[in-house]
Amino acid sequence: MKELVMGFLGCGNVGGGVWKLLQGYADELDCRQHLTIRVKKVLVRSLNKQRSCDVPREILTDNPDDVLLDPEITLVAEFMGGEHPATEYMLKALENGKTVVTANKVALALNWHLLQAAAEKSGVGLYYEASVGGAIPIIGALTQSLQANRISSIMGIINGTTNYILSRMTENGEDYQAVLADAQKLGLAEPDPTSDVEGMDAAYKLSIMASLAFHTRVTYDKVYREGITKVTAADIAWGRKMGYVVKLLAVAKQEGNKVEVRVHPAFLPKEHPLAGVNGSFNAVYLYGHACKEMMLQGRGAGDMPTASAIVGDILQAVKAEGHYPYPTFANTAEPDPATVFDDNWTAKYFVRLSAADGTDALSYVAACFAKAHIAIEGMTQETAHGQAQMMLVTGEAKEQAVQSALSSLDPSLCTVENLIRIEA
Amino acid sequence: MKELVMGFLGCGNVGGGVWKLLQGYADELDCRQHLTIRVKKVLVRSLNKQRSCDVPREILTDNPDDVLLDPEITLVAEFMGGEHPATEYMLKALENGKTVVTANKVALALNWHLLQAAAEKSGVGLYYEASVGGAIPIIGALTQSLQANRISSIMGIINGTTNYILSRMTENGEDYQAVLADAQKLGLAEPDPTSDVEGMDAAYKLSIMASLAFHTRVTYDKVYREGITKVTAADIAWGRKMGYVVKLLAVAKQEGNKVEVRVHPAFLPKEHPLAGVNGSFNAVYLYGHACKEMMLQGRGAGDMPTASAIVGDILQAVKAEGHYPYPTFANTAEPDPATVFDDNWTAKYFVRLSAADGTDALSYVAACFAKAHIAIEGMTQETAHGQAQMMLVTGEAKEQAVQSALSSLDPSLCTVENLIRIEA
């Protein structure tokens, strides 16, 4: 019988899930893998807080060194979240020869090079399946089963909060603010929802996935980012009429040494496999030169789905006789200088404009786009209360050309209300 | 620089794909993983056959021992298919200390215990990601990322040929025979399509997945199997009216020590994630107690998608310092006696019956079902050319109760044309 002695950094929602999963799983581990897992110490901020899981009071500690320096502890699982002090704690654990399993996309995306260097130096493992997509085995797929592929494209719905909000706006025609308030009440959005609704959370995750898929460090600061706060019920309704569904999409593409990475609201044709991924579900759709189209879909958050990925990592770490070779790209803080980050990507564009009724804004806008050599595939106009609303959909066009055409429009003739990229 | 010297068993469609993938990938392997892969010998049936890939004539051999006994060869990849002689060749390779990577669902499902015993004895690896679902990383997910889950249900579309046929029948209202003939012309169905259309192929794959998911040997002979040959355009049209889509479904469920495994045509509500998986795509939808709902979808066949899984396995085998612990359940030829295989499963049922016009068959059938305590959720009837067609949908019912109610019907009053189970 093998025994793993481990420590927790944090014991909130996810930590509680891991505790529950380990407890309920003990018998099966015992008889199937001849393994017992003992959680020796659990770092918490407050020793006296009420917890949803039944971690015994005597293994709680508020001193990180009780976990990080205990020589009996060989594996540390981190679910504190945030860059600091999680990064420092994980570094200390790794330096002290402990394998680290983490769900922390922020610390990993920002400090991958530091964490990996410490892991390599100690010859221990660094596992992070739970950092992207909750229970979805996307890290395992990218690093193992799909590793023979040259992956050219990833499109992900990797933030459950925004997907819940957009799904409800789509289903019920509700407004953003109303749904957000409700999501906050239901615990599906944070009291400060910025990281979710402004796309930071998705951008951290995209940085990790794109790095693994493209074998080059795609740092967080290279990810173009636009949140969902400007998406209106009107945009969604117009999109629907044209056969589109709106999603907060994380997109990464690679062609030769050119990489584009971006998080923004996007319209998808309603037949697209990602278009049906609703509510708090996550999904990653990718294309590899050998595997072709592939989609992984599941629960992207929540205590038990995240615990599923963490305990999977713990068991892999225990089984591994030698830890997997560390990806070499992650050794640097900066992207490979040979990688060119392209922010002039190609898409179709949905543009909503308003103008005073009676003006000939439609022909004016059409002329501006024609001058910029941007094809217009569809245009429609509606007038109400002395105000004209125009929707237009371009053909495939370059980001910069579209932005420059829109900024050339005379604001006294029409106002750009919103722009949503269309992916396929 | 590390060098892997390997041999191929077979060089047909899949073998050619692996060859092409390895050739096109050599530079990246070189610079990223400091690894060269040399294919030293390729076993073929005919040395002079024209091949789609450019394997050099001098490495072809028709003597299996050139691959199986060469001490320089440390890894053998098998894509001959079929139980014999693939099983014997793999056993010989394993006994001679060579790691085996296989795409062979038949040999694995039927002889897992022999293959694993040989692998364990030699301390080498046995890898089989390509045996189920082509490029879809379902084996990796079940054995690694999702291993902390108690999986209660798997539903898979894991045969591309039948999914292509049923998708076309659904889209165009075509008849089975016509689509099959066309699929054969297009190379999407074998000249002898039995293994696909009668569900054997799906049953082998289900046997493998269910064994891994439930940690018990689920042998092929325990899988209930019913093919798609009886599905008619009329069934599909009636299903569509009721909001259902037909699929050849592989279903495995576990509750306590009770396991059910079955492959048969099934109706799915059109909103079900599997209902949109069309053409030659495969998908596996599962439920685990921690991960909750999960779906993996991708190319289930074809030279390059299958090669994606095989080369992924080869690279994992090379990286592994110790091969993963072998699943203990696979050590026996027979299922664990504690496992109870339940063939009296619960589902809803779609039943199509015909009767001579003017007879009161509808009330007769309704009475028979009522007598058997089977609720009827919907019933509809259509009369044409002196013949009445009845469709009925039951509530949740037991398989044996439904079968016995149907066999109690007087054939002079009505004929059971088809029965299709409804899953949700």
Coordinates of N, CA and C in Angstrom, one line a residue, chain A residues 142-325:
Chain A
L142 N -4.2 18.4 -25.2 CA -3.2 19.2 -25.9 C -1.8 18.7 -25.7
T143 N -1.5 18.2 -24.5 CA -0.1 17.8 -24.2 C 0.1 16.3 -24.5
Q144 N -0.9 15.5 -24.6 CA -0.7 14.1 -24.8 C -1.4 13.6 -26.1
S145 N -2.7 13.3 -26.0 CA -3.3 12.6 -27.2 C -3.2 13.4 -28.5
L146 N -3.2 14.7 -28.4 CA -3.2 15.5 -29.7 C -1.8 16.0 -30.0
Q147 N -0.8 15.6 -29.3 CA 0.5 16.3 -29.4 C 1.2 16.1 -30.7
A148 N 0.7 15.2 -31.6 CA 1.3 15.0 -32.9 C 0.7 16.0 -33.9
N149 N -0.2 16.8 -33.4 CA -0.9 17.8 -34.3 C -0.2 19.1 -34.4
R150 N -0.2 19.7 -35.6 CA 0.0 21.1 -35.7 C -1.4 21.8 -35.6
I151 N -1.6 22.4 -34.5 CA -2.9 23.0 -34.3 C -3.0 24.4 -34.8
S152 N -3.9 24.6 -35.7 CA -4.0 25.9 -36.4 C -5.0 26.8 -35.8
S153 N -6.0 26.3 -35.0 CA -7.0 27.1 -34.6 C -7.7 26.6 -33.3
I154 N -7.9 27.4 -32.3 CA -8.7 27.1 -31.1 C -9.8 28.1 -31.0
M155 N -11.0 27.7 -30.7 CA -12.1 28.6 -30.4 C -12.7 28.1 -29.1
G156 N -12.7 28.9 -28.0 CA -13.2 28.4 -26.8 C -14.3 29.2 -26.2
I157 N -15.2 28.6 -25.6 CA -16.1 29.2 -24.6 C -15.6 28.8 -23.3
I158 N -14.8 29.6 -22.6 CA -14.1 29.2 -21.4 C -14.3 30.0 -20.2
N159 N -15.4 30.7 -20.3 CA -15.9 31.5 -19.1 C -17.3 31.2 -18.8
G160 N -17.6 30.5 -17.8 CA -19.0 30.1 -17.5 C -19.9 31.3 -17.2
T161 N -19.4 32.3 -16.5 CA -20.2 33.4 -16.0 C -20.8 34.2 -17.2
T162 N -19.9 34.5 -18.2 CA -20.3 35.3 -19.3 C -21.2 34.4 -20.2
N163 N -20.9 33.1 -20.3 CA -21.8 32.3 -21.1 C -23.2 32.1 -20.5
Y164 N -23.2 32.1 -19.2 CA -24.6 32.1 -18.6 C -25.3 33.4 -18.9
I165 N -24.6 34.5 -18.7 CA -25.3 35.8 -19.0 C -25.7 35.9 -20.4
L166 N -24.9 35.6 -21.4 CA -25.2 35.7 -22.8 C -26.3 34.7 -23.2
S167 N -26.3 33.5 -22.6 CA -27.3 32.5 -22.9 C -28.7 33.1 -22.4
R168 N -28.7 33.6 -21.2 CA -30.0 34.1 -20.7 C -30.5 35.3 -21.5
M169 N -29.5 36.2 -21.9 CA -29.9 37.4 -22.7 C -30.5 36.9 -24.0
T170 N -29.9 35.8 -24.6 CA -30.4 35.2 -25.8 C -31.7 34.6 -25.7
E171 N -31.9 33.8 -24.6 CA -33.1 33.0 -24.5 C -34.3 33.9 -24.2
N172 N -34.1 34.9 -23.3 CA -35.2 35.7 -22.8 C -35.3 37.1 -23.2
G173 N -34.3 37.5 -24.1 CA -34.3 38.9 -24.5 C -34.0 39.9 -23.4
E174 N -33.5 39.4 -22.2 CA -33.2 40.3 -21.1 C -32.0 41.2 -21.3
D175 N -31.9 42.2 -20.6 CA -30.7 43.1 -20.7 C -29.6 42.7 -19.8
Y176 N -28.4 43.1 -20.2 CA -27.2 42.7 -19.6 C -27.2 43.0 -18.1
Q177 N -27.5 44.2 -17.7 CA -27.5 44.6 -16.3 C -28.4 43.7 -15.4
A178 N -29.6 43.4 -15.9 CA -30.6 42.7 -15.2 C -30.1 41.2 -15.0
V179 N -29.5 40.6 -16.0 CA -29.1 39.3 -15.9 C -27.8 39.2 -15.0
L180 N -27.0 40.2 -15.1 CA -25.8 40.2 -14.3 C -26.2 40.2 -12.8
A181 N -27.1 41.1 -12.5 CA -27.6 41.3 -11.1 C -28.1 39.9 -10.6
D182 N -28.9 39.3 -11.4 CA -29.5 38.0 -11.1 C -28.4 36.9 -10.9
A183 N -27.4 36.9 -11.8 CA -26.3 36.0 -11.7 C -25.5 36.2 -10.4
Q184 N -25.4 37.4 -10.0 CA -24.7 37.7 -8.8 C -25.5 37.1 -7.6
K185 N -26.8 37.3 -7.6 CA -27.7 36.8 -6.6 C -27.5 35.3 -6.5
L186 N -27.4 34.6 -7.7 CA -27.4 33.1 -7.7 C -26.0 32.6 -7.4
G187 N -25.0 33.5 -7.2 CA -23.6 33.0 -7.0 C -22.9 32.6 -8.3
L188 N -23.5 33.0 -9.4 CA -22.9 32.6 -10.7 C -22.0 33.7 -11.2
A189 N -22.0 34.9 -10.6 CA -21.1 36.0 -10.9 C -20.6 36.5 -9.6
E190 N -19.4 37.0 -9.6 CA -18.7 37.5 -8.4 C -19.4 38.9 -8.1
P191 N -19.3 39.3 -6.8 CA -19.7 40.7 -6.5 C -19.0 41.7 -7.3
D192 N -17.7 41.6 -7.5 CA -17.0 42.4 -8.6 C -16.8 41.5 -9.8
P193 N -17.6 41.6 -10.8 CA -17.6 40.7 -11.9 C -16.5 41.0 -13.0
T194 N -15.7 42.0 -12.7 CA -14.8 42.5 -13.8 C -14.0 41.5 -14.5
S195 N -13.3 40.6 -13.8 CA -12.4 39.6 -14.4 C -13.2 38.7 -15.4
D196 N -14.4 38.4 -15.0 CA -15.2 37.6 -16.0 C -15.8 38.4 -17.1
V197 N -16.5 39.5 -16.8 CA -17.2 40.1 -17.9 C -16.3 41.0 -18.8
E198 N -15.1 41.3 -18.3 CA -14.2 42.0 -19.2 C -13.2 41.1 -19.9
G199 N -13.4 39.8 -19.7 CA -12.6 38.8 -20.5 C -11.2 38.5 -19.9
M200 N -10.9 39.0 -18.7 CA -9.5 38.6 -18.2 C -9.4 37.2 -17.9
D201 N -10.4 36.6 -17.3 CA -10.4 35.2 -16.9 C -10.2 34.3 -18.2
A202 N -11.0 34.7 -19.2 CA -10.8 33.9 -20.5 C -9.4 34.1 -21.1
A203 N -8.9 35.3 -21.0 CA -7.6 35.6 -21.6 C -6.5 34.9 -20.9
Y204 N -6.5 34.7 -19.6 CA -5.5 33.9 -18.9 C -5.6 32.5 -19.4
K205 N -6.8 31.9 -19.5 CA -6.9 30.5 -19.9 C -6.5 30.4 -21.4
L206 N -6.8 31.4 -22.2 CA -6.4 31.3 -23.6 C -4.9 31.4 -23.7
S207 N -4.2 32.2 -22.9 CA -2.8 32.2 -22.9 C -2.2 30.9 -22.6
I208 N -2.8 30.1 -21.7 CA -2.2 28.8 -21.4 C -2.5 27.8 -22.5
M209 N -3.7 27.8 -23.0 CA -4.0 26.8 -24.1 C -3.2 27.1 -25.4
A210 N -3.1 28.4 -25.7 CA -2.4 28.8 -27.0 C -0.9 28.4 -26.8
S211 N -0.3 28.6 -25.7 CA 1.1 28.3 -25.5 C 1.3 26.8 -25.7
L212 N 0.4 26.0 -25.1 CA 0.5 24.5 -25.3 C 0.3 24.1 -26.7
A213 N -0.7 24.7 -27.3 CA -1.1 24.3 -28.7 C 0.0 24.7 -29.7
F214 N 0.6 25.9 -29.5 CA 1.5 26.4 -30.5 C 3.0 26.2 -30.1
H215 N 3.2 25.6 -29.0 CA 4.6 25.3 -28.5 C 5.4 26.6 -28.4
T216 N 4.8 27.7 -28.0 CA 5.5 28.9 -27.9 C 4.8 29.7 -26.8
R217 N 5.6 30.5 -26.0 CA 5.0 31.2 -24.9 C 4.1 32.3 -25.5
V218 N 2.8 32.2 -25.3 CA 1.8 33.2 -25.6 C 1.4 33.9 -24.3
T219 N 2.0 35.0 -24.1 CA 1.8 35.7 -22.8 C 0.5 36.4 -22.8
Y220 N 0.0 36.6 -21.6 CA -1.3 37.2 -21.3 C -1.4 38.6 -22.0
D221 N -0.3 39.3 -21.9 CA -0.4 40.7 -22.4 C -0.6 40.7 -24.0
K222 N -0.3 39.6 -24.6 CA -0.5 39.6 -26.1 C -2.0 39.3 -26.5
V223 N -2.8 39.0 -25.5 CA -4.2 38.6 -25.9 C -5.0 39.9 -26.0
Y224 N -5.6 40.1 -27.2 CA -6.5 41.2 -27.3 C -7.8 40.9 -26.5
R225 N -8.4 41.8 -25.8 CA -9.4 41.5 -24.9 C -10.5 42.6 -24.9
E226 N -11.8 42.1 -25.1 CA -12.9 43.0 -25.1 C -14.0 42.2 -24.4
G227 N -14.7 42.8 -23.4 CA -15.7 42.1 -22.6 C -17.1 42.1 -23.2
I228 N -18.1 41.7 -22.4 CA -19.4 41.6 -22.9 C -20.3 42.7 -22.5
T229 N -19.8 43.7 -21.8 CA -20.7 44.7 -21.2 C -21.4 45.6 -22.3
K230 N -20.8 45.6 -23.5 CA -21.5 46.5 -24.5 C -22.5 45.7 -25.4
V231 N -22.6 44.4 -25.1 CA -23.6 43.6 -25.9 C -25.0 43.9 -25.4
T232 N -25.9 44.2 -26.3 CA -27.2 44.6 -25.9 C -28.2 43.5 -26.4
A233 N -29.4 43.6 -25.8 CA -30.5 42.7 -26.3 C -30.8 42.9 -27.8
A234 N -30.6 44.2 -28.2 CA -30.8 44.5 -29.6 C -29.8 43.8 -30.5
D235 N -28.6 43.8 -30.2 CA -27.5 43.1 -31.0 C -27.9 41.7 -31.1
I236 N -28.3 41.1 -30.0 CA -28.6 39.6 -30.0 C -29.8 39.3 -30.9
A237 N -30.8 40.2 -30.7 CA -32.0 40.0 -31.6 C -31.7 40.1 -33.0
W238 N -30.9 41.1 -33.4 CA -30.5 41.3 -34.8 C -29.7 40.1 -35.3
G239 N -28.8 39.7 -34.4 CA -27.9 38.5 -34.8 C -28.8 37.3 -35.1
R240 N -29.8 37.1 -34.2 CA -30.6 35.9 -34.4 C -31.3 35.9 -35.7
K241 N -31.8 37.1 -36.1 CA -32.5 37.2 -37.4 C -31.6 36.8 -38.5
M242 N -30.3 37.0 -38.3 CA -29.4 36.7 -39.4 C -28.8 35.3 -39.2
G243 N -29.3 34.6 -38.2 CA -28.9 33.2 -38.0 C -27.6 33.0 -37.1
Y244 N -27.4 34.1 -36.3 CA -26.2 34.0 -35.4 C -26.6 34.0 -34.0
V245 N -25.6 33.4 -33.2 CA -25.7 33.3 -31.7 C -24.5 34.0 -31.2
V246 N -24.6 34.8 -30.1 CA -23.5 35.5 -29.6 C -22.8 34.8 -28.4
K247 N -21.5 34.7 -28.4 CA -20.7 34.1 -27.4 C -19.5 34.9 -27.0
L248 N -19.1 34.8 -25.8 CA -17.7 35.4 -25.5 C -16.7 34.4 -25.9
L249 N -16.0 34.6 -27.0 CA -15.2 33.6 -27.7 C -13.7 33.9 -27.4
A250 N -13.0 32.9 -27.1 CA -11.5 33.0 -27.0 C -10.9 32.3 -28.2
V251 N -10.2 33.1 -29.0 CA -9.8 32.6 -30.3 C -8.2 32.7 -30.4
A252 N -7.7 31.6 -30.8 CA -6.2 31.5 -31.0 C -6.0 30.9 -32.4
K253 N -5.2 31.5 -33.2 CA -4.9 31.0 -34.5 C -3.4 31.0 -34.8
Q254 N -2.9 30.1 -35.5 CA -1.5 30.1 -35.9 C -1.3 29.7 -37.3
E255 N -0.5 30.5 -38.0 CA -0.1 30.1 -39.4 C 1.3 30.5 -39.5
G256 N 2.2 29.5 -39.8 CA 3.6 29.8 -39.8 C 4.0 30.3 -38.5
N257 N 4.7 31.4 -38.4 CA 5.2 32.0 -37.2 C 4.2 33.1 -36.7
K258 N 3.1 33.3 -37.4 CA 2.1 34.3 -37.0 C 1.0 33.7 -36.1
V259 N 0.9 34.4 -35.0 CA -0.1 34.0 -34.0 C -1.1 35.1 -33.7
E260 N -2.4 34.8 -33.6 CA -3.3 35.8 -33.2 C -4.1 35.2 -32.0
V261 N -4.3 36.0 -30.9 CA -5.0 35.6 -29.7 C -5.9 36.7 -29.3
R262 N -7.2 36.4 -29.1 CA -8.1 37.4 -28.8 C -9.3 36.8 -28.1
V263 N -9.9 37.7 -27.2 CA -11.1 37.3 -26.5 C -12.1 38.5 -26.7
H264 N -13.2 38.2 -27.2 CA -14.2 39.2 -27.5 C -15.6 38.5 -27.8
P265 N -16.6 39.3 -27.7 CA -17.9 38.7 -28.1 C -17.9 38.4 -29.6
A266 N -18.5 37.3 -30.0 CA -18.5 37.0 -31.4 C -19.8 36.3 -31.7
F267 N -20.2 36.6 -33.0 CA -21.4 35.8 -33.5 C -20.9 34.6 -34.2
L268 N -21.6 33.5 -33.9 CA -21.4 32.2 -34.5 C -22.6 31.8 -35.3
P269 N -22.5 31.2 -36.5 CA -23.7 30.6 -37.1 C -24.4 29.7 -36.2
K270 N -25.7 29.7 -36.2 CA -26.4 28.9 -35.2 C -26.1 27.3 -35.4
E271 N -25.6 26.9 -36.5 CA -25.3 25.5 -36.7 C -23.9 25.2 -36.2
H272 N -23.1 26.1 -35.8 CA -21.7 25.8 -35.3 C -21.8 25.0 -34.0
P273 N -20.9 24.0 -33.9 CA -21.0 23.2 -32.7 C -20.9 24.0 -31.4
L274 N -20.2 25.1 -31.4 CA -20.1 25.9 -30.2 C -21.4 26.7 -29.9
A275 N -22.2 26.9 -30.9 CA -23.4 27.8 -30.8 C -24.4 27.2 -29.8
G276 N -24.4 25.8 -29.7 CA -25.3 25.2 -28.8 C -24.8 25.0 -27.3
V277 N -23.6 25.5 -27.1 CA -23.0 25.4 -25.7 C -23.5 26.5 -24.8
N278 N -24.5 26.2 -24.0 CA -25.2 27.2 -23.3 C -25.0 27.1 -21.8
G279 N -25.4 28.2 -21.1 CA -25.4 28.2 -19.6 C -24.0 28.2 -19.1
S280 N -23.8 27.5 -18.1 CA -22.4 27.5 -17.5 C -21.5 26.5 -18.1
F281 N -21.9 25.9 -19.2 CA -21.0 24.9 -19.9 C -19.8 25.7 -20.6
N282 N -18.7 25.0 -20.6 CA -17.5 25.4 -21.4 C -17.3 24.5 -22.6
A283 N -16.6 25.0 -23.6 CA -16.3 24.1 -24.7 C -15.1 24.6 -25.4
V284 N -14.2 23.7 -25.9 CA -13.1 24.1 -26.7 C -13.2 23.4 -28.1
Y285 N -13.2 24.2 -29.1 CA -13.3 23.6 -30.5 C -11.9 23.9 -31.1
L286 N -11.3 22.9 -31.7 CA -10.0 23.1 -32.3 C -9.8 22.4 -33.6
Y287 N -8.8 22.8 -34.3 CA -8.5 22.1 -35.6 C -7.0 21.8 -35.6
G288 N -6.7 20.5 -35.8 CA -5.3 20.1 -35.9 C -5.1 19.5 -37.3
H289 N -3.9 19.5 -37.8 CA -3.7 19.1 -39.2 C -3.9 17.6 -39.3
A290 N -3.8 16.8 -38.2 CA -4.1 15.4 -38.3 C -5.5 15.0 -37.8
C291 N -5.8 15.5 -36.6 CA -7.1 15.2 -36.0 C -8.2 15.8 -36.6
K292 N -8.0 16.9 -37.4 CA -9.1 17.7 -38.0 C -9.9 18.4 -36.9
E293 N -11.3 18.5 -37.1 CA -12.1 19.2 -36.1 C -12.3 18.4 -34.9
M294 N -12.2 19.0 -33.7 CA -12.4 18.3 -32.4 C -13.1 19.3 -31.5
M295 N -14.0 18.8 -30.7 CA -14.6 19.6 -29.6 C -14.7 18.9 -28.3
L296 N -14.3 19.6 -27.3 CA -14.4 19.0 -25.9 C -15.4 20.0 -25.2
Q297 N -16.4 19.4 -24.5 CA -17.4 20.2 -23.9 C -17.7 19.6 -22.5
G298 N -17.9 20.5 -21.5 CA -18.3 20.0 -20.2 C -18.4 21.2 -19.2
R299 N -18.4 20.8 -18.0 CA -18.6 21.8 -16.9 C -17.3 22.6 -16.7
G300 N -17.3 23.9 -16.9 CA -16.0 24.6 -16.8 C -15.7 25.2 -15.5
A301 N -16.6 25.0 -14.5 CA -16.4 25.6 -13.2 C -17.2 24.8 -12.2
G302 N -17.2 25.2 -11.0 CA -18.0 24.5 -9.9 C -17.0 23.7 -9.1
D303 N -17.4 23.4 -7.9 CA -16.5 22.7 -7.0 C -16.1 21.3 -7.4
M304 N -17.1 20.5 -7.8 CA -16.8 19.1 -8.1 C -16.2 19.0 -9.5
P305 N -16.7 19.6 -10.5 CA -16.0 19.5 -11.8 C -14.5 20.0 -11.7
T306 N -14.2 21.0 -11.0 CA -12.8 21.4 -10.8 C -12.0 20.4 -10.0
A307 N -12.7 19.9 -9.0 CA -12.0 18.9 -8.2 C -11.8 17.6 -9.0
S308 N -12.6 17.3 -10.0 CA -12.4 16.2 -10.9 C -11.1 16.3 -11.6
A309 N -10.8 17.5 -12.1 CA -9.5 17.7 -12.8 C -8.3 17.7 -11.8
I310 N -8.5 18.2 -10.6 CA -7.4 18.3 -9.6 C -7.0 16.9 -9.1
V311 N -8.1 16.1 -8.8 CA -7.8 14.8 -8.2 C -7.2 13.9 -9.4
G312 N -7.7 14.1 -10.6 CA -7.1 13.4 -11.7 C -5.6 13.7 -11.8
D313 N -5.2 15.0 -11.7 CA -3.8 15.4 -11.7 C -3.0 14.7 -10.5
I314 N -3.6 14.7 -9.4 CA -3.0 14.2 -8.2 C -2.7 12.7 -8.4
L315 N -3.7 12.0 -9.0 CA -3.5 10.5 -9.2 C -2.4 10.3 -10.3
Q316 N -2.4 11.2 -11.3 CA -1.3 11.0 -12.3 C 0.0 11.3 -11.7
A317 N 0.1 12.3 -10.9 CA 1.4 12.6 -10.3 C 1.9 11.5 -9.4
V318 N 1.0 10.8 -8.7 CA 1.4 9.7 -7.9 C 1.9 8.5 -8.8
K319 N 1.2 8.3 -9.9 CA 1.5 7.1 -10.7 C 2.8 7.4 -11.5
A320 N 3.1 8.7 -11.8 CA 4.2 9.0 -12.7 C 5.5 8.6 -12.0
E321 N 6.3 7.7 -12.7 CA 7.6 7.4 -12.1 C 8.6 8.5 -12.4
G322 N 8.5 9.1 -13.6 CA 9.3 10.3 -13.9 C 8.2 11.3 -14.3
H323 N 8.3 12.5 -13.9 CA 7.3 13.5 -14.4 C 7.6 13.8 -15.9
Y324 N 6.5 14.1 -16.5 CA 6.6 14.4 -18.0 C 7.6 15.5 -18.3
P325 N 8.2 15.4 -19.4 CA 9.1 16.5 -19.8 C 8.4 17.8 -19.8

